[in-house]
Amino acid sequence: MSSGQEQGILGRLVGGMIRRSVRRRFRAVYWSGPVCELGDVRVPFDGSEPVIFAANHHGWHDGYLMFHLVTRLGTPALDWIAEFDAFPLFAKVGGMPFPVDDPLRRAMTVRRTIERMQGEGRSLVLFAEGTLHRPPELLAFGDALGFVARKVPGVRVVPVAILYDMSMHERPEAFLRMSLPVAPGPDVAEESRSSLVHSLEELRADVLARPESFEVLVQGTRDVNERWDMRRARP
């Protein structure tokens, strides 16, 4: 693909699997478009330099949704996966091993990530809380975010809020929003977390108050009453 996210035939097969899964399990995935925003401030996303997409980790499908995001942005990205060994073909769409019980492999992945961000211009999808957990709380960000930010010259952190809603339709809907980039510094992890907390709050409010402001990132499977509406068969 033009984004470079899917590598070769195997990459396209894995990418196809991800797309089918999202289409089948969600009614739709929405986003605010290719902009970074916070409140009333909106700036176009600039993916000319590597960035760290720091997303909350409240859902099993988070990695799949971020795959769609970076693909739409045309920003090839790496992604640390704790369960990588269960399906190593994720390497063909940017996945890298990050097992919780093997600090040596995690260190190797961090080192290789920095090398690829510097040498290949790759970005990084990072679930900085370090573990999948139930919403709405946001856990403290680990040390990896600040470490990578210090080692990759010019990198900035783009917090990404992910919100799931299961109320209005048969299948859940998901909403994504990128916040304004955070410049690296001694407090980059805490500043990124604070930005993400604020972005999640705004995202929840906007989903309730103005859902029409979002664009469709992925069109999924419509409700059974939409797909099998027999009123369409009446003369």
mmCIF file of C-alpha atoms in Angstrom, residues 5-234:
data_model
loop_
_atom_site.group_PDB
_atom_site.id
_atom_site.type_symbol
_atom_site.label_atom_id
_atom_site.label_comp_id
_atom_site.label_asym_id
_atom_site.label_seq_id
_atom_site.Cartn_x
_atom_site.Cartn_y
_atom_site.Cartn_z
ATOM 1 C CA GLN A 5 2.192 -0.139 6.545
ATOM 2 C CA GLU A 6 1.575 -3.522 4.905
ATOM 3 C CA GLN A 7 4.723 -5.344 3.794
ATOM 4 C CA GLY A 8 4.350 -7.628 0.799
ATOM 5 C CA ILE A 9 1.690 -10.245 0.199
ATOM 6 C CA LEU A 10 1.649 -11.397 3.820
ATOM 7 C CA GLY A 11 1.239 -7.820 5.000
ATOM 8 C CA ARG A 12 -1.747 -7.333 2.723
ATOM 9 C CA LEU A 13 -3.279 -10.564 4.006
ATOM 10 C CA VAL A 14 -2.850 -9.498 7.637
ATOM 11 C CA GLY A 15 -4.172 -6.039 6.804
ATOM 12 C CA GLY A 16 -7.199 -7.611 5.158
ATOM 13 C CA MET A 17 -7.840 -9.708 8.252
ATOM 14 C CA ILE A 18 -7.733 -6.579 10.435
ATOM 15 C CA ARG A 19 -10.129 -4.693 8.153
ATOM 16 C CA ARG A 20 -12.614 -7.574 8.028
ATOM 17 C CA SER A 21 -12.571 -7.894 11.803
ATOM 18 C CA VAL A 22 -13.312 -4.210 12.318
ATOM 19 C CA ARG A 23 -16.038 -4.117 9.654
ATOM 20 C CA ARG A 24 -17.794 -7.142 11.167
ATOM 21 C CA ARG A 25 -17.607 -6.097 14.791
ATOM 22 C CA PHE A 26 -18.354 -2.372 14.610
ATOM 23 C CA ARG A 27 -21.176 -0.412 13.090
ATOM 24 C CA ALA A 28 -18.648 2.297 12.268
ATOM 25 C CA VAL A 29 -15.388 3.853 13.399
ATOM 26 C CA TYR A 30 -15.284 7.650 13.419
ATOM 27 C CA TRP A 31 -12.483 10.193 13.686
ATOM 28 C CA SER A 32 -12.009 13.949 13.624
ATOM 29 C CA GLY A 33 -10.144 13.794 10.325
ATOM 30 C CA PRO A 34 -6.418 14.274 9.608
ATOM 31 C CA VAL A 35 -6.012 17.044 12.167
ATOM 32 C CA CYS A 36 -4.700 17.389 15.694
ATOM 33 C CA GLU A 37 -7.012 19.299 17.987
ATOM 34 C CA LEU A 38 -7.578 20.359 21.543
ATOM 35 C CA GLY A 39 -10.652 22.389 22.304
ATOM 36 C CA ASP A 40 -11.210 24.922 19.542
ATOM 37 C CA VAL A 41 -7.641 24.650 18.239
ATOM 38 C CA ARG A 42 -7.231 22.496 15.115
ATOM 39 C CA VAL A 43 -4.027 22.081 13.129
ATOM 40 C CA PRO A 44 -3.377 19.766 10.152
ATOM 41 C CA PHE A 45 -1.470 16.645 11.027
ATOM 42 C CA ASP A 46 2.128 16.815 9.814
ATOM 43 C CA GLY A 47 3.563 13.332 9.398
ATOM 44 C CA SER A 48 6.781 14.419 7.703
ATOM 45 C CA GLU A 49 8.773 13.473 10.822
ATOM 46 C CA PRO A 50 8.383 10.413 13.056
ATOM 47 C CA VAL A 51 5.873 10.792 15.874
ATOM 48 C CA ILE A 52 4.830 8.713 18.842
ATOM 49 C CA PHE A 53 1.083 8.075 18.831
ATOM 50 C CA ALA A 54 0.323 7.682 22.556
ATOM 51 C CA ALA A 55 -3.150 6.114 22.859
ATOM 52 C CA ASN A 56 -5.241 4.977 25.797
ATOM 53 C CA HIS A 57 -5.755 1.220 26.053
ATOM 54 C CA HIS A 58 -9.397 0.590 26.962
ATOM 55 C CA GLY A 59 -10.360 -1.943 24.301
ATOM 56 C CA TRP A 60 -9.219 -5.193 22.691
ATOM 57 C CA HIS A 61 -9.504 -3.618 19.243
ATOM 58 C CA ASP A 62 -7.260 -0.621 20.018
ATOM 59 C CA GLY A 63 -4.391 -1.925 17.900
ATOM 60 C CA TYR A 64 -6.699 -2.631 14.967
ATOM 61 C CA LEU A 65 -8.168 0.883 15.159
ATOM 62 C CA MET A 66 -4.718 2.456 15.279
ATOM 63 C CA PHE A 67 -3.779 0.395 12.209
ATOM 64 C CA HIS A 68 -6.642 2.103 10.361
ATOM 65 C CA LEU A 69 -5.581 5.511 11.674
ATOM 66 C CA VAL A 70 -1.938 5.359 10.607
ATOM 67 C CA THR A 71 -2.893 3.772 7.277
ATOM 68 C CA ARG A 72 -5.331 6.597 6.518
ATOM 69 C CA LEU A 73 -2.708 9.166 7.537
ATOM 70 C CA GLY A 74 -0.094 7.472 5.354
ATOM 71 C CA THR A 75 2.306 7.346 8.308
ATOM 72 C CA PRO A 76 4.035 3.937 8.570
ATOM 73 C CA ALA A 77 4.248 3.006 12.232
ATOM 74 C CA LEU A 78 5.600 0.328 14.518
ATOM 75 C CA ASP A 79 3.534 -1.214 17.309
ATOM 76 C CA TRP A 80 4.705 -3.090 20.411
ATOM 77 C CA ILE A 81 2.561 -6.195 20.992
ATOM 78 C CA ALA A 82 2.623 -8.210 24.217
ATOM 79 C CA GLU A 83 0.958 -11.214 22.527
ATOM 80 C CA PHE A 84 3.149 -10.997 19.427
ATOM 81 C CA ASP A 85 4.292 -14.642 19.637
ATOM 82 C CA ALA A 86 0.690 -15.835 19.263
ATOM 83 C CA PHE A 87 0.624 -14.364 15.735
ATOM 84 C CA PRO A 88 4.116 -13.341 14.528
ATOM 85 C CA LEU A 89 2.718 -12.297 11.138
ATOM 86 C CA PHE A 90 1.800 -8.995 12.791
ATOM 87 C CA ALA A 91 5.412 -8.124 12.005
ATOM 88 C CA LYS A 92 4.256 -7.623 8.407
ATOM 89 C CA VAL A 93 2.082 -4.674 9.505
ATOM 90 C CA GLY A 94 4.560 -3.077 11.906
ATOM 91 C CA GLY A 95 4.151 -5.316 14.955
ATOM 92 C CA MET A 96 7.127 -5.949 17.251
ATOM 93 C CA PRO A 97 7.443 -8.338 20.228
ATOM 94 C CA PHE A 98 7.010 -6.850 23.684
ATOM 95 C CA PRO A 99 6.372 -9.823 26.021
ATOM 96 C CA VAL A 100 5.593 -8.948 29.624
ATOM 97 C CA ASP A 101 7.760 -11.766 30.976
ATOM 98 C CA ASP A 102 10.920 -11.187 28.917
ATOM 99 C CA PRO A 103 12.740 -7.921 29.722
ATOM 100 C CA LEU A 104 15.605 -8.800 27.363
ATOM 101 C CA ARG A 105 13.314 -9.039 24.326
ATOM 102 C CA ARG A 106 11.541 -5.857 25.353
ATOM 103 C CA ALA A 107 14.886 -4.059 25.534
ATOM 104 C CA MET A 108 15.829 -5.402 22.100
ATOM 105 C CA THR A 109 12.516 -4.171 20.691
ATOM 106 C CA VAL A 110 13.020 -0.701 22.182
ATOM 107 C CA ARG A 111 16.515 -0.492 20.708
ATOM 108 C CA ARG A 112 15.359 -1.717 17.304
ATOM 109 C CA THR A 113 12.424 0.709 17.376
ATOM 110 C CA ILE A 114 14.736 3.667 17.941
ATOM 111 C CA GLU A 115 16.981 2.509 15.106
ATOM 112 C CA ARG A 116 14.047 2.223 12.695
ATOM 113 C CA MET A 117 12.551 5.539 13.712
ATOM 114 C CA GLN A 118 15.905 7.215 13.127
ATOM 115 C CA GLY A 119 16.873 5.321 9.985
ATOM 116 C CA GLU A 120 13.544 4.615 8.276
ATOM 117 C CA GLY A 121 11.429 7.506 9.539
ATOM 118 C CA ARG A 122 8.909 5.145 11.106
ATOM 119 C CA SER A 123 6.490 6.404 13.726
ATOM 120 C CA LEU A 124 5.436 4.424 16.809
ATOM 121 C CA VAL A 125 2.018 3.436 18.134
ATOM 122 C CA LEU A 126 2.464 3.214 21.889
ATOM 123 C CA PHE A 127 -0.135 2.208 24.470
ATOM 124 C CA ALA A 128 1.791 4.059 27.115
ATOM 125 C CA GLU A 129 -0.274 2.793 30.048
ATOM 126 C CA GLY A 130 1.354 -0.564 29.428
ATOM 127 C CA THR A 131 -1.688 -2.761 29.940
ATOM 128 C CA LEU A 132 -5.220 -3.256 28.621
ATOM 129 C CA HIS A 133 -7.775 -2.249 31.246
ATOM 130 C CA ARG A 134 -11.376 -1.159 31.615
ATOM 131 C CA PRO A 135 -12.353 2.505 31.161
ATOM 132 C CA PRO A 136 -12.678 5.273 32.139
ATOM 133 C CA GLU A 137 -9.522 5.725 34.220
ATOM 134 C CA LEU A 138 -6.201 6.468 32.548
ATOM 135 C CA LEU A 139 -3.221 4.775 34.186
ATOM 136 C CA ALA A 140 0.182 6.386 34.637
ATOM 137 C CA PHE A 141 2.407 6.337 31.561
ATOM 138 C CA GLY A 142 5.487 4.137 31.735
ATOM 139 C CA ASP A 143 9.117 5.116 31.191
ATOM 140 C CA ALA A 144 9.250 3.897 27.593
ATOM 141 C CA LEU A 145 7.544 7.005 26.185
ATOM 142 C CA GLY A 146 10.105 9.415 27.610
ATOM 143 C CA PHE A 147 13.017 7.133 26.758
ATOM 144 C CA VAL A 148 12.097 6.825 23.068
ATOM 145 C CA ALA A 149 11.286 10.543 22.871
ATOM 146 C CA ARG A 150 14.768 11.402 24.151
ATOM 147 C CA LYS A 151 16.525 9.052 21.747
ATOM 148 C CA VAL A 152 14.804 10.078 18.482
ATOM 149 C CA PRO A 153 15.749 13.644 17.505
ATOM 150 C CA GLY A 154 12.817 15.843 16.567
ATOM 151 C CA VAL A 155 10.143 13.334 17.523
ATOM 152 C CA ARG A 156 6.908 14.636 19.018
ATOM 153 C CA VAL A 157 4.151 12.848 20.902
ATOM 154 C CA VAL A 158 0.609 12.873 19.480
ATOM 155 C CA PRO A 159 -1.905 11.693 22.105
ATOM 156 C CA VAL A 160 -4.775 9.699 20.568
ATOM 157 C CA ALA A 161 -8.057 9.326 22.454
ATOM 158 C CA ILE A 162 -10.066 6.173 21.701
ATOM 159 C CA LEU A 163 -13.650 5.942 22.919
ATOM 160 C CA TYR A 164 -16.088 3.033 22.540
ATOM 161 C CA ASP A 165 -19.848 3.483 22.670
ATOM 162 C CA MET A 166 -22.422 0.694 22.867
ATOM 163 C CA SER A 167 -25.792 2.383 23.095
ATOM 164 C CA MET A 168 -27.397 3.561 19.863
ATOM 165 C CA HIS A 169 -26.802 0.583 17.603
ATOM 166 C CA GLU A 170 -26.614 -3.200 17.487
ATOM 167 C CA ARG A 171 -22.830 -3.116 17.277
ATOM 168 C CA PRO A 172 -20.486 -0.739 19.100
ATOM 169 C CA GLU A 173 -19.143 2.438 17.581
ATOM 170 C CA ALA A 174 -15.626 3.758 18.102
ATOM 171 C CA PHE A 175 -14.383 7.354 18.036
ATOM 172 C CA LEU A 176 -10.772 8.512 17.628
ATOM 173 C CA ARG A 177 -9.244 11.946 18.109
ATOM 174 C CA MET A 178 -5.640 13.143 17.874
ATOM 175 C CA SER A 179 -4.493 15.887 20.267
ATOM 176 C CA LEU A 180 -1.991 18.636 19.570
ATOM 177 C CA PRO A 181 1.606 17.326 19.509
ATOM 178 C CA VAL A 182 3.636 17.440 22.707
ATOM 179 C CA ALA A 183 7.290 18.437 22.364
ATOM 180 C CA PRO A 184 9.885 16.187 24.040
ATOM 181 C CA GLY A 185 11.174 17.277 27.411
ATOM 182 C CA PRO A 186 11.742 16.020 30.941
ATOM 183 C CA ASP A 187 7.981 15.854 31.625
ATOM 184 C CA VAL A 188 6.858 14.588 28.218
ATOM 185 C CA ALA A 189 5.144 11.486 29.642
ATOM 186 C CA GLU A 190 3.068 13.402 32.193
ATOM 187 C CA GLU A 191 2.273 16.213 29.738
ATOM 188 C CA SER A 192 1.151 13.653 27.150
ATOM 189 C CA ARG A 193 -1.002 11.873 29.705
ATOM 190 C CA SER A 194 -2.615 15.147 30.843
ATOM 191 C CA SER A 195 -3.353 16.049 27.230
ATOM 192 C CA LEU A 196 -4.909 12.638 26.645
ATOM 193 C CA VAL A 197 -7.083 12.912 29.775
ATOM 194 C CA HIS A 198 -8.393 16.256 28.538
ATOM 195 C CA SER A 199 -8.916 14.918 25.015
ATOM 196 C CA LEU A 200 -10.909 11.926 26.287
ATOM 197 C CA GLU A 201 -13.178 14.230 28.276
ATOM 198 C CA GLU A 202 -13.782 16.427 25.239
ATOM 199 C CA LEU A 203 -14.326 13.381 23.042
ATOM 200 C CA ARG A 204 -17.018 12.010 25.377
ATOM 201 C CA ALA A 205 -18.757 15.377 25.421
ATOM 202 C CA ASP A 206 -18.666 15.747 21.628
ATOM 203 C CA VAL A 207 -19.997 12.230 21.023
ATOM 204 C CA LEU A 208 -23.021 13.188 23.114
ATOM 205 C CA ALA A 209 -23.485 16.764 21.923
ATOM 206 C CA ARG A 210 -22.396 16.794 18.281
ATOM 207 C CA PRO A 211 -21.832 13.322 16.826
ATOM 208 C CA GLU A 212 -22.316 14.763 13.338
ATOM 209 C CA SER A 213 -18.936 16.518 13.649
ATOM 210 C CA PHE A 214 -17.057 13.235 13.138
ATOM 211 C CA GLU A 215 -16.012 11.679 9.854
ATOM 212 C CA VAL A 216 -16.277 7.978 9.047
ATOM 213 C CA LEU A 217 -12.909 6.242 9.248
ATOM 214 C CA VAL A 218 -14.325 2.729 8.744
ATOM 215 C CA GLN A 219 -17.822 1.808 7.660
ATOM 216 C CA GLY A 220 -18.732 -1.376 9.461
ATOM 217 C CA THR A 221 -21.875 -3.521 9.607
ATOM 218 C CA ARG A 222 -25.180 -1.730 9.914
ATOM 219 C CA ASP A 223 -27.902 -2.783 12.356
ATOM 220 C CA VAL A 224 -30.116 -5.740 11.497
ATOM 221 C CA ASN A 225 -33.145 -3.422 11.171
ATOM 222 C CA GLU A 226 -31.169 -1.331 8.687
ATOM 223 C CA ARG A 227 -29.987 -4.303 6.668
ATOM 224 C CA TRP A 228 -33.316 -6.205 6.692
ATOM 225 C CA ASP A 229 -35.787 -3.346 6.645
ATOM 226 C CA MET A 230 -38.796 -4.956 4.922
ATOM 227 C CA ARG A 231 -40.431 -1.594 4.358
ATOM 228 C CA ARG A 232 -38.174 -1.281 1.329
ATOM 229 C CA ALA A 233 -40.003 -4.218 -0.291
ATOM 230 C CA ARG A 234 -43.420 -2.588 -0.079
#
